[in-house]
């Protein structure tokens, strides 16, 4: 499996109800670190950011 890179579009595989995000929502990687943690930005249909947070690579 290849590692995600900056600006790749990713899709959640699980619901994250505490963040109000559902499985299937797509976001773009806007930051990644050496430990393979990613900051993913999720946008709505108006292209405004709904949520941006660090998602651990598990």
Coordinates of N, CA and C in Angstrom, one line a residue:
X1 N 0.8 -1.2 0.0 CA 0.0 0.0 0.0 C 0.9 1.2 0.0
X2 N 0.6 2.2 -0.8 CA 1.4 3.4 -0.9 C 0.9 4.4 0.2
X3 N 1.8 5.2 0.7 CA 1.5 6.2 1.7 C 0.8 7.4 1.1
X4 N -0.2 7.9 1.8 CA -0.8 9.1 1.3 C 0.2 10.3 1.3
X5 N 0.0 11.2 0.4 CA 0.9 12.4 0.3 C 0.1 13.7 0.4
X6 N 0.8 14.7 0.6 CA 0.2 16.1 0.7 C -0.7 16.3 -0.4
X7 N -1.9 16.8 -0.2 CA -3.0 17.2 -1.1 C -3.7 16.0 -1.7
X8 N -3.4 14.8 -1.3 CA -4.2 13.6 -1.7 C -5.6 13.7 -1.1
X9 N -6.6 13.3 -1.9 CA -8.0 13.2 -1.4 C -8.1 11.8 -0.7
X10 N -8.6 11.9 0.5 CA -8.8 10.6 1.3 C -10.3 10.6 1.7
X11 N -10.7 9.3 2.1 CA -12.1 9.1 2.4 C -12.1 8.4 3.8
X12 N -13.0 8.9 4.7 CA -13.1 8.2 6.0 C -13.7 6.8 5.8
X13 N -13.2 5.9 6.5 CA -13.7 4.5 6.5 C -14.7 4.2 7.7
X14 N -14.6 5.1 8.7 CA -15.4 4.9 9.9 C -16.1 6.3 10.2
X15 N -17.2 6.2 11.0 CA -17.8 7.4 11.5 C -17.0 8.0 12.6
X16 N -16.9 9.3 12.7 CA -16.3 10.0 13.8 C -17.3 10.9 14.4
X17 N -18.3 10.4 15.1 CA -19.4 11.2 15.6 C -19.0 12.4 16.5
X18 N -17.9 12.2 17.2 CA -17.4 13.3 18.1 C -16.9 14.5 17.2
X19 N -16.7 14.3 16.0 CA -16.2 15.3 15.1 C -17.3 15.7 14.1
X20 N -18.5 15.0 14.2 CA -19.6 15.2 13.3 C -19.2 14.8 11.8
X21 N -18.4 13.8 11.7 CA -18.0 13.3 10.4 C -18.5 11.9 10.2
X22 N -19.0 11.5 9.0 CA -19.5 10.2 8.7 C -18.6 9.5 7.8
X23 N -18.6 8.2 7.8 CA -17.8 7.4 6.9 C -18.3 7.7 5.5
X24 N -17.3 7.8 4.6 CA -17.5 8.2 3.2 C -17.2 9.6 2.9
X25 N -17.1 10.5 3.9 CA -16.8 11.9 3.6 C -15.4 12.0 3.1
X26 N -15.2 12.9 2.2 CA -13.8 13.0 1.6 C -13.2 14.3 2.1
X27 N -11.9 14.3 2.2 CA -11.1 15.5 2.6 C -9.8 15.4 1.9
X28 N -9.0 16.5 2.1 CA -7.7 16.6 1.5 C -6.6 16.7 2.6
X29 N -5.5 16.0 2.4 CA -4.4 16.1 3.3 C -3.7 17.4 3.1
X30 N -3.7 18.2 4.2 CA -3.0 19.5 4.1 C -1.7 19.6 4.9
X31 N -1.4 18.5 5.7 CA -0.2 18.4 6.5 C 0.1 17.0 6.8
X32 N 1.4 16.6 6.8 CA 1.7 15.3 7.3 C 3.1 15.4 8.0
X33 N 3.2 14.5 9.0 CA 4.5 14.5 9.8 C 5.2 13.2 9.7
X34 N 6.4 13.1 10.3 CA 7.2 11.9 10.2 C 6.6 10.6 10.8
X35 N 5.6 10.8 11.7 CA 4.9 9.7 12.4 C 3.7 9.2 11.6
X36 N 3.6 9.7 10.4 CA 2.4 9.4 9.5 C 1.1 9.8 10.1
X37 N 1.1 10.9 10.8 CA -0.2 11.6 11.2 C -0.5 12.6 10.2
X38 N -1.8 12.8 9.9 CA -2.2 13.7 8.8 C -3.2 14.7 9.3
X39 N -3.0 15.9 8.9 CA -4.1 16.9 9.1 C -4.9 16.9 7.8
X40 N -6.2 16.6 8.0 CA -7.1 16.5 6.8 C -8.2 17.6 6.9
X41 N -8.4 18.3 5.8 CA -9.4 19.3 5.8 C -10.6 18.8 5.0
X42 N -11.7 18.9 5.7 CA -13.0 18.5 5.1 C -13.8 19.7 4.8
X43 N -14.3 19.8 3.5 CA -15.1 21.0 3.1 C -16.5 20.6 2.7
X44 N -17.4 21.6 2.8 CA -18.8 21.3 2.4 C -18.9 21.7 0.9
X45 N -20.2 21.6 0.4 CA -20.5 21.8 -1.0 C -20.2 23.3 -1.5
X46 N -20.1 24.2 -0.5 CA -19.8 25.6 -0.8 C -18.3 25.8 -0.9
X47 N -17.5 24.8 -0.7 CA -16.0 24.8 -0.6 C -15.5 25.6 0.6
X48 N -16.3 25.7 1.6 CA -15.8 26.3 2.8 C -15.4 25.2 3.8
X49 N -14.4 25.3 4.6 CA -13.9 24.3 5.5 C -14.9 24.0 6.5
X50 N -15.3 22.7 6.6 CA -16.2 22.3 7.7 C -15.4 21.9 8.9
X51 N -14.3 21.3 8.7 CA -13.5 20.7 9.8 C -12.1 20.5 9.3
X52 N -11.1 20.7 10.2 CA -9.7 20.4 9.9 C -9.1 19.9 11.2
X53 N -8.5 18.7 11.2 CA -7.9 18.2 12.4 C -6.9 17.1 12.0
X54 N -6.2 16.7 13.0 CA -5.2 15.7 12.8 C -5.9 14.3 12.9
X55 N -5.6 13.5 11.9 CA -6.1 12.1 11.9 C -4.9 11.2 12.0
X56 N -5.0 10.3 13.0 CA -3.9 9.4 13.2 C -4.0 8.3 12.1
X57 N -2.8 7.9 11.6 CA -2.7 6.8 10.7 C -2.7 5.5 11.5
X58 N -3.9 4.8 11.5 CA -4.0 3.6 12.3 C -4.3 2.4 11.4

